[in-house]
Short mmCIF file of C-alpha atoms and ligand atoms in Angstrom, two decimals:
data_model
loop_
_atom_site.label_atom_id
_atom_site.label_comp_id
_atom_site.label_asym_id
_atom_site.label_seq_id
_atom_site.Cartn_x
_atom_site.Cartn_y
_atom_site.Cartn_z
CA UNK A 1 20.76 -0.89 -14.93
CA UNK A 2 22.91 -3.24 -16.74
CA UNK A 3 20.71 -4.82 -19.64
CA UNK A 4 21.86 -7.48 -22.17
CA UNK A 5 19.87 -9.01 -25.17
CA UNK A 6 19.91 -11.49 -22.82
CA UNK A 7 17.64 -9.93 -20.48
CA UNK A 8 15.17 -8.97 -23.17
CA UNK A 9 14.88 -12.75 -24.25
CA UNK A 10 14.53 -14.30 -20.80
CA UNK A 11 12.60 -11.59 -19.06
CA UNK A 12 14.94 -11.05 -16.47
CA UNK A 13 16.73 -7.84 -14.51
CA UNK A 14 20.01 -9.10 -14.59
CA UNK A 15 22.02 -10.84 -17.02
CA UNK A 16 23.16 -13.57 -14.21
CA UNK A 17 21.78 -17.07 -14.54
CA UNK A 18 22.19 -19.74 -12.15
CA UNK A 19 23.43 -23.36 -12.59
CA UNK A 20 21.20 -26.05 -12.88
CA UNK A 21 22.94 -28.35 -10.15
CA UNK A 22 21.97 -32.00 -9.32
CA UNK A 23 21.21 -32.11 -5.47
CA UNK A 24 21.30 -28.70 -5.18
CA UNK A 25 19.35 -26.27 -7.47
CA UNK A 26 15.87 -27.11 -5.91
CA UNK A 27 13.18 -24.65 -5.84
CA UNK A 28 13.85 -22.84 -3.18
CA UNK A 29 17.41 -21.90 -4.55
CA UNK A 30 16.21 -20.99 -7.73
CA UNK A 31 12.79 -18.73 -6.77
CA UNK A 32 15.34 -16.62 -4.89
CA UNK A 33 17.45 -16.17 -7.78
CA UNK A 34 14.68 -15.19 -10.01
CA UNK A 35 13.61 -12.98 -7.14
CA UNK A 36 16.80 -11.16 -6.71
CA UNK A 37 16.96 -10.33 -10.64
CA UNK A 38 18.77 -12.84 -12.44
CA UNK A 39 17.10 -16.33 -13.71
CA UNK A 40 16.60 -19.13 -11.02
CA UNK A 41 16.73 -22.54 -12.44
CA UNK A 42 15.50 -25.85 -10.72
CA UNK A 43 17.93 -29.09 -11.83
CA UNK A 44 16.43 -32.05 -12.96
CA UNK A 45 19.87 -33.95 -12.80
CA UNK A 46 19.38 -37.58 -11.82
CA UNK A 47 16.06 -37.17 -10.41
CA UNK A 48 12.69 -39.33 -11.36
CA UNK A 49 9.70 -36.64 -13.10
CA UNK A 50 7.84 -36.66 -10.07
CA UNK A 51 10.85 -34.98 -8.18
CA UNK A 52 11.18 -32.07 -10.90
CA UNK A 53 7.23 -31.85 -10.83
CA UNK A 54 7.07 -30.69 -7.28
CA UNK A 55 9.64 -28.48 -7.69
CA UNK A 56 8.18 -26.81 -10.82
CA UNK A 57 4.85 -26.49 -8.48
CA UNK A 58 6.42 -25.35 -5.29
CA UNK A 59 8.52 -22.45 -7.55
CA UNK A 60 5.17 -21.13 -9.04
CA UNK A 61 4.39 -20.70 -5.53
CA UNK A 62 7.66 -18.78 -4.72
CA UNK A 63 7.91 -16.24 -7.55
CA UNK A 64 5.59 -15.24 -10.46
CA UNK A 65 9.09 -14.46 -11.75
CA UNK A 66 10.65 -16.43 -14.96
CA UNK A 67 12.75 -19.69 -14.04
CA UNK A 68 13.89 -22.47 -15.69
CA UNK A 69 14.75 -26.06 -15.56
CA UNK A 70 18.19 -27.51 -16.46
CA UNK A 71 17.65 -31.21 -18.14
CA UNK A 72 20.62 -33.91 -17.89
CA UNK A 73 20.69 -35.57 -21.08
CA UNK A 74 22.07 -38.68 -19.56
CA UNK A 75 19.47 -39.33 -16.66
CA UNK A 76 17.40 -42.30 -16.56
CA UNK A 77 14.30 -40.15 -16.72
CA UNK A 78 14.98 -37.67 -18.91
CA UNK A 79 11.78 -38.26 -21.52
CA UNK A 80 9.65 -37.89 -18.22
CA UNK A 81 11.64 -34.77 -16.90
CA UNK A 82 11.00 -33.64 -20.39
CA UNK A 83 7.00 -34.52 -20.48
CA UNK A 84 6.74 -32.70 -17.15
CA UNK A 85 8.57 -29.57 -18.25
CA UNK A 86 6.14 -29.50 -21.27
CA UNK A 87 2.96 -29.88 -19.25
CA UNK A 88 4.16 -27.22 -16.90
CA UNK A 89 5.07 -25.15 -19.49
CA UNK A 90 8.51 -23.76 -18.00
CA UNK A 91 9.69 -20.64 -19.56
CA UNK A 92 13.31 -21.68 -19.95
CA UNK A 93 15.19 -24.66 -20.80
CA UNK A 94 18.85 -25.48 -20.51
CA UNK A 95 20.07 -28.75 -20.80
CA UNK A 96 23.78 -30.05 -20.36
CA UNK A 97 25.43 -33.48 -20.86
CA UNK A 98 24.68 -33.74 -24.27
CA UNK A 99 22.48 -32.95 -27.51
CA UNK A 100 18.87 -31.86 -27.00
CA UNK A 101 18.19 -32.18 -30.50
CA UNK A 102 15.52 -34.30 -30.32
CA UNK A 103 13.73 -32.79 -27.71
CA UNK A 104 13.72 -29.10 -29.51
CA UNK A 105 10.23 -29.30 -31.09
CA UNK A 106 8.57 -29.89 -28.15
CA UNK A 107 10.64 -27.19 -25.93
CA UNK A 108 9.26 -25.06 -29.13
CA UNK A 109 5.75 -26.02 -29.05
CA UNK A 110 5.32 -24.53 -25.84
CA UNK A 111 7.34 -21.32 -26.57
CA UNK A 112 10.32 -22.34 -23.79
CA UNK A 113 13.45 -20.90 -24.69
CA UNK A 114 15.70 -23.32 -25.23
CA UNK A 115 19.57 -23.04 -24.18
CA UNK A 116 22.09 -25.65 -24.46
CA UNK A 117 25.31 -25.69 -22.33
CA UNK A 118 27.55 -26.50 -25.12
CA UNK A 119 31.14 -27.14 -24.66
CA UNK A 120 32.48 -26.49 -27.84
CA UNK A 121 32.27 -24.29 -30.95
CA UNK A 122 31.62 -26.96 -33.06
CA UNK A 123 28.60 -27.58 -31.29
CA UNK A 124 27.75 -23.85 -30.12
CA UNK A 125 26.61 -23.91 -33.89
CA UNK A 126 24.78 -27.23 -34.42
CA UNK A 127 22.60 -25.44 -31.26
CA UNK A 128 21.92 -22.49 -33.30
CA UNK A 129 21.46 -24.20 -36.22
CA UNK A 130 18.22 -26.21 -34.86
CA UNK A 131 16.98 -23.46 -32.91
CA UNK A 132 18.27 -22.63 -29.97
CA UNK A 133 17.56 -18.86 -28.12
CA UNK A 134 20.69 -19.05 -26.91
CA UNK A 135 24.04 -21.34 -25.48
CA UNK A 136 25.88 -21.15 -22.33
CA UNK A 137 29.69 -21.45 -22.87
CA UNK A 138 30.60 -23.66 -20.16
CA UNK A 139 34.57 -24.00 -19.50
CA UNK A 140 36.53 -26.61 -17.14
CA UNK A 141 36.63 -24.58 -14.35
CA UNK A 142 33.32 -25.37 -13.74
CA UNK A 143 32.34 -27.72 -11.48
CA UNK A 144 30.94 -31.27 -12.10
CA UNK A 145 30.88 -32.74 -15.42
CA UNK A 146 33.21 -30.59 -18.01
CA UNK A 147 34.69 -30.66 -20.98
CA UNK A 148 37.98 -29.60 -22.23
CA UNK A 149 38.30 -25.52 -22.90
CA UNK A 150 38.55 -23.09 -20.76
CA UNK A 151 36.30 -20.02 -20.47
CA UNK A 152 38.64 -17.70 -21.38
CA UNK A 153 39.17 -19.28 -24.77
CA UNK A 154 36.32 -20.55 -25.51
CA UNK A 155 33.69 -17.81 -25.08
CA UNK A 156 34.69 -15.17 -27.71
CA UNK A 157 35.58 -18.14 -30.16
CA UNK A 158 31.79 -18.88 -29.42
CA UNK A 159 30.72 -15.29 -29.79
CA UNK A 160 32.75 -14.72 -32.79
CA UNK A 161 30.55 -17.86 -35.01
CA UNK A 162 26.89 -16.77 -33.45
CA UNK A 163 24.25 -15.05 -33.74
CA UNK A 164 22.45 -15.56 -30.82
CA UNK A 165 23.47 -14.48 -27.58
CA UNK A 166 26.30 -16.52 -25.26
CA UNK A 167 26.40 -17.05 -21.90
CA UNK A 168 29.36 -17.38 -20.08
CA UNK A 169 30.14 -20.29 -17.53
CA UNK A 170 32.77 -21.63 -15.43
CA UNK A 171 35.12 -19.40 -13.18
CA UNK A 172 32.79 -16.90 -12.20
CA UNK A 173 31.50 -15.42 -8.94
CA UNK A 174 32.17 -11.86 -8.45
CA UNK A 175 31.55 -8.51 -10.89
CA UNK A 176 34.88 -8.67 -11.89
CA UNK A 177 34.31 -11.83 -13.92
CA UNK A 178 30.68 -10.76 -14.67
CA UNK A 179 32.59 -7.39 -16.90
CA UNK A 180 35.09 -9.89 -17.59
CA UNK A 181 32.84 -12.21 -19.99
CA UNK A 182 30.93 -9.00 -20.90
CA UNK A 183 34.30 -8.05 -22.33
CA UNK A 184 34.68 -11.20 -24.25
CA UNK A 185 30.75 -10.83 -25.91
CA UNK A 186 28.85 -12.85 -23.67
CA UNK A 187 25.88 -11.45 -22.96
CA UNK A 188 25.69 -12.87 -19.28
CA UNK A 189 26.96 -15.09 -16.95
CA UNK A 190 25.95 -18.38 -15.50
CA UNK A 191 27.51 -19.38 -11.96
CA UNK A 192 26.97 -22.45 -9.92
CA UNK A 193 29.51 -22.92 -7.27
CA UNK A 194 28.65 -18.97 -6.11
CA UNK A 195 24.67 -19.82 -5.44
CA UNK A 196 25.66 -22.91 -3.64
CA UNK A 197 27.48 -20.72 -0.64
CA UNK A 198 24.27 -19.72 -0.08
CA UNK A 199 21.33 -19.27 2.94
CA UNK A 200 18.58 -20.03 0.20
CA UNK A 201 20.57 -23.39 -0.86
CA UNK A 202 19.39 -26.17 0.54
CA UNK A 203 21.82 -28.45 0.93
CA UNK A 204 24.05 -29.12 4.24
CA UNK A 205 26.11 -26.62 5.58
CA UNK A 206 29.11 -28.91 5.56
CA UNK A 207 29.27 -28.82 1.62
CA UNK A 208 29.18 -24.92 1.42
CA UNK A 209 31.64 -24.73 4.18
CA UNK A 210 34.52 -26.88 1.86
CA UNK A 211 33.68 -24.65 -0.77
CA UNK A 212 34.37 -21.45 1.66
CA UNK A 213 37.10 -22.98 2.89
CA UNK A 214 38.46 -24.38 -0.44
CA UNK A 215 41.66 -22.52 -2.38
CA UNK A 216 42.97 -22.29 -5.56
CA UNK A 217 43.76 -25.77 -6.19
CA UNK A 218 41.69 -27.37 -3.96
CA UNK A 219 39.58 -28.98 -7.08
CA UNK A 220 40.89 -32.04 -9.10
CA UNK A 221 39.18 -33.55 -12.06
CA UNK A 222 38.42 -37.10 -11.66
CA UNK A 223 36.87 -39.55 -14.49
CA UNK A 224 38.74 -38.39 -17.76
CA UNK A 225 39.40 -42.10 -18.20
CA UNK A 226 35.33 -42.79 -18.05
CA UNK A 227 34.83 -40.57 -20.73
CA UNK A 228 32.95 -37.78 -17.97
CA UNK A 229 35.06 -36.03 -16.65
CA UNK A 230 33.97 -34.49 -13.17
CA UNK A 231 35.41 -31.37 -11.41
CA UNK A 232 35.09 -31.96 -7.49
CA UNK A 233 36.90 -31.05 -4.46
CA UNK A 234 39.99 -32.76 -3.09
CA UNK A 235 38.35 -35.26 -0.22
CA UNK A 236 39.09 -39.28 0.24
CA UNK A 237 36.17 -39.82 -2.63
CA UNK A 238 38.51 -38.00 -4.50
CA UNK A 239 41.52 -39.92 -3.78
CA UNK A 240 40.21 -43.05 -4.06
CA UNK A 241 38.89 -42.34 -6.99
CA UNK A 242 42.54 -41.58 -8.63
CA UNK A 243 43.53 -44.12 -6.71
CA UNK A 244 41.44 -46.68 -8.87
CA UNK A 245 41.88 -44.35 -11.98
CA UNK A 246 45.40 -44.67 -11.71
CA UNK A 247 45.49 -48.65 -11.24
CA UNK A 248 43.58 -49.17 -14.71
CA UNK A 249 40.22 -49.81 -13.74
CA UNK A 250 37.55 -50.57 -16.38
CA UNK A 251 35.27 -47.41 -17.05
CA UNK A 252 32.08 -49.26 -15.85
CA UNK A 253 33.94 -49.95 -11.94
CA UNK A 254 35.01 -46.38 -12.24
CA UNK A 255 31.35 -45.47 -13.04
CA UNK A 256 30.07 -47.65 -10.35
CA UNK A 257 32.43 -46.14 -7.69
CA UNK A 258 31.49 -42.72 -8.54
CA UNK A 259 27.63 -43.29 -8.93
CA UNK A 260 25.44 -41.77 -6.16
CA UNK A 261 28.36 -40.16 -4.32
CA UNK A 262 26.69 -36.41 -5.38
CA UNK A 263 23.77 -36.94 -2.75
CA UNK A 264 26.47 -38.28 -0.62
CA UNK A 265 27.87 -35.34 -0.21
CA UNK A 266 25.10 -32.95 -0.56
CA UNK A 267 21.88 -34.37 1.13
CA UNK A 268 23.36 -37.06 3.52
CA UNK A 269 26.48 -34.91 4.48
CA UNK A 270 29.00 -37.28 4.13
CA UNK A 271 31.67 -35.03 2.77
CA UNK A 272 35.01 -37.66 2.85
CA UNK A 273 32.84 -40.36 1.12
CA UNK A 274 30.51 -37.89 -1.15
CA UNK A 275 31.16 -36.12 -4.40
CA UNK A 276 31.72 -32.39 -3.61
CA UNK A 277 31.25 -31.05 -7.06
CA UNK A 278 32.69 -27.36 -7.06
CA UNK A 279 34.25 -25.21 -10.07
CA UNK A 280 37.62 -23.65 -9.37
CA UNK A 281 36.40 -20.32 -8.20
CA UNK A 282 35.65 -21.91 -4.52
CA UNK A 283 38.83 -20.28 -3.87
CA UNK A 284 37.70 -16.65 -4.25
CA UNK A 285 34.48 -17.92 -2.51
CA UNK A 286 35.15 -16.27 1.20
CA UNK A 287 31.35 -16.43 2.79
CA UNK A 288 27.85 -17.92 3.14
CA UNK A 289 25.47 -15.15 2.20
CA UNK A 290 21.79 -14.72 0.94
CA UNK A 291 21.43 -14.96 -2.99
CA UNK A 292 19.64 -11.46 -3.10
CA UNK A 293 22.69 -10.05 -1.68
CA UNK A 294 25.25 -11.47 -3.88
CA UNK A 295 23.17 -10.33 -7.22
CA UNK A 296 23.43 -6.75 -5.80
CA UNK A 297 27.14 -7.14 -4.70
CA UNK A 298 27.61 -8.33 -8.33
CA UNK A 299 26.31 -5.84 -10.36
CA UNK A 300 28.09 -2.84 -8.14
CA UNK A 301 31.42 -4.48 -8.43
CA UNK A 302 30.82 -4.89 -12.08
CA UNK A 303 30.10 -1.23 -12.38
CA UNK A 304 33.30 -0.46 -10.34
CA UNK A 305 35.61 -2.91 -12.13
CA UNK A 306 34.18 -0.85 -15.60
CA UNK A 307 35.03 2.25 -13.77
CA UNK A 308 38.19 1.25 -13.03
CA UNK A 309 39.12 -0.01 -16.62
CA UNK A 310 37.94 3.28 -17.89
CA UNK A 311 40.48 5.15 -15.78
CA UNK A 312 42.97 3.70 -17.20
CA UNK A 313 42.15 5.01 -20.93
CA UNK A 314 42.10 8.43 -19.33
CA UNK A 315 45.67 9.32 -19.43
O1 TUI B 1 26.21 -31.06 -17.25
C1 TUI B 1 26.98 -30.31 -16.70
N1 TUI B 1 27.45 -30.50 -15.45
C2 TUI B 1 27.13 -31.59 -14.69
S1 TUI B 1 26.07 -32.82 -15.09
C3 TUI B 1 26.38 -33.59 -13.67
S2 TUI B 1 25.65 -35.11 -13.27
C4 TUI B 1 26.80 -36.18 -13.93
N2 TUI B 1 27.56 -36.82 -13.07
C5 TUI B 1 28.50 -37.69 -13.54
C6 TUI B 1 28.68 -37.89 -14.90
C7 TUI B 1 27.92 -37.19 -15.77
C8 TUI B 1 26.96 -36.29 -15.28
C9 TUI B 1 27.27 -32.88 -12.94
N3 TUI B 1 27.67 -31.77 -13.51
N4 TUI B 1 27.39 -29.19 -17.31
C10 TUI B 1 27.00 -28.92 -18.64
C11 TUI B 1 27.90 -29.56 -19.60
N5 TUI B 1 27.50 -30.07 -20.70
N6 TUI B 1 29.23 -29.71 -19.47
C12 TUI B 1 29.65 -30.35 -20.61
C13 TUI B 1 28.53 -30.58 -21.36
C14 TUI B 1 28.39 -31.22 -22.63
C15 TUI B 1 29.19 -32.28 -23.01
C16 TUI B 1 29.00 -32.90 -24.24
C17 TUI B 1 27.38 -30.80 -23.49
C18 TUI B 1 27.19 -31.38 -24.70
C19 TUI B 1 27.99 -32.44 -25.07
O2 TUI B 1 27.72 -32.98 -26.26
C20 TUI B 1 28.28 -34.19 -26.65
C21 TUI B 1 27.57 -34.53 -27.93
O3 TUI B 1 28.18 -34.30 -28.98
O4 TUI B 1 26.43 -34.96 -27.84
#
């Protein structure tokens, strides 16, 4: 129950991806993803090819379900992520951060399906004009890097100049904002900050714990003046980092500062001196609980919420 176009393309139960995330979306996150339904994908982020290789390997091993692999556009290693992802021959491929165009023939050659997290219109097109199967509509509350629309506006502008299917990002965790971007003519959802308040992720407790324990404005976006802007949640990294925003320092000892501070946070468990990278929906983010659960959860409250809204037509 509940089928998309998108589902059909990808393979997949459940029109819910989930967000390739440096640090965090390893394979263990995303083979229980793909398990539970919706499309697991392992983040290449910063990471050398090797790194991604294993990963690729060790989520074969997990699930003979589809999964993906999310490339950064501005890592280091990104022609070797992409080399690895070819040989491997991963299903799906989003990338964020930038233009794949000049990857696309290869994604093509081995029949990946290829979806860019765009976060525009303008360029929502120039991805379906050199192929893509399909774009995720990412909007700035999201966490990590972002760029400047909101969900809300952005996704049926997106819809309403496409052909292929959209998928909605940022400020999602719940059914209700699952029907919500169905309403809007996405034809699924993408959600990061949700899988990372998870048993299957990884990463220390301390980070999921600030994101249970975050509210509403617990996120501030740090970086605009670098060019990158970066969603994370309110800690001394944070405040240090406005701190030097503020006083007018160059872009490069802004980059420097910030450069690392991910695995800080996530792997080392630093959280004062890390980057906790977290879209705005922490706040409605009230427990740690196993991915398979929260796909379920999801797709009843998304069938309630449509109940609900029907109810009210029936006067
Ligand atoms: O990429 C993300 N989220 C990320 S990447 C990341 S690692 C990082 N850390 C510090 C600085 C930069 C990266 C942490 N979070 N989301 C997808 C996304 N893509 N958001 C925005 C974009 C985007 C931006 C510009 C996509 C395309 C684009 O194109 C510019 C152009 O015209 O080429």
């Amino acid at each position: 129950m509940l089928r998309t176009k998108i589902c059909d393309i990808l393979n997949i139960k459940y029109p819910i991806l989930q967000g390739g995330m440096a640090w965090v979306s390893d394979a263990a996150l995303a083979s229980a993803v793909s398990e539970a339904g919706g499309l697991g994908i392992i983040a290449a982020g910063n990471a050398p090819a090797d790194w991604v290789e294993t990963e690729i390997i060790k989520a074969k091993q997990l699930t003979e379900k589809p999964f993906g692999v999310n490339i950064m556009l501005l890592s280091p290693f990104v022609d070797d992520v992409v080399d690895v992802v070819l040989k491997h021959g991963v299903s799906v491929v989003t990338t964020g951060a930038g233009n794949p165009g000049k990857y696309m023939d290869g994604f093509k050659s081995i029949n990946a399906k290829v979806i860019p997290v765009i976060p525009s219109v303008a360029l929502a097109k120039r991805m379906e004009d050199i192929g893509a199967d399909a774009v995720i509509a990412e909007g700035m509350e999201s966490g990590g890097h972002i760029g400047e629309l909101t969900t809300m506006a952005m996704v049926p502008q997106v819809v309403d100049v496409l052909n292929i299917p959209v998928i909605a990002a940022g400020g999602i965790a719940d059914g209700r904002g699952l029907v919500a971007a169905l309403a809007l003519g996405a034809s699924g959802v993408q959600m990061g900050t949700r899988f990372v308040a998870t048993t299957n992720c990884t990463i220390v407790d301390g980070y999921k714990e600030s994101i249970v324990k975050a509210k509403d404005r617990d996120t501030v976006v740090t970086g605009r003046a670098t060019g990158h802007p970066v969603r994370i949640i309110k800690n001394k990294l944070a405040r240090e980092f406005m701190k030097l925003e503020a006083s007018g320092a160059s872009k490069e000892e802004l980059e420097r500062f910030g450069e690392g501070k991910l695995k800080v946070a996530a792997r080392d468990g630093d959280l004062q001196n890390g980057s906790i990278m977290a879209g705005q929906i922490a706040g409605l983010i009230k427990d740690i609980k196993p991915v398979k659960e929260i796909v379920e959860d999801i797709i009843k409250e998304a069938k309630d919420s449509v109940s609900k809204i029907n109810g009210l037509f029936e006067v």
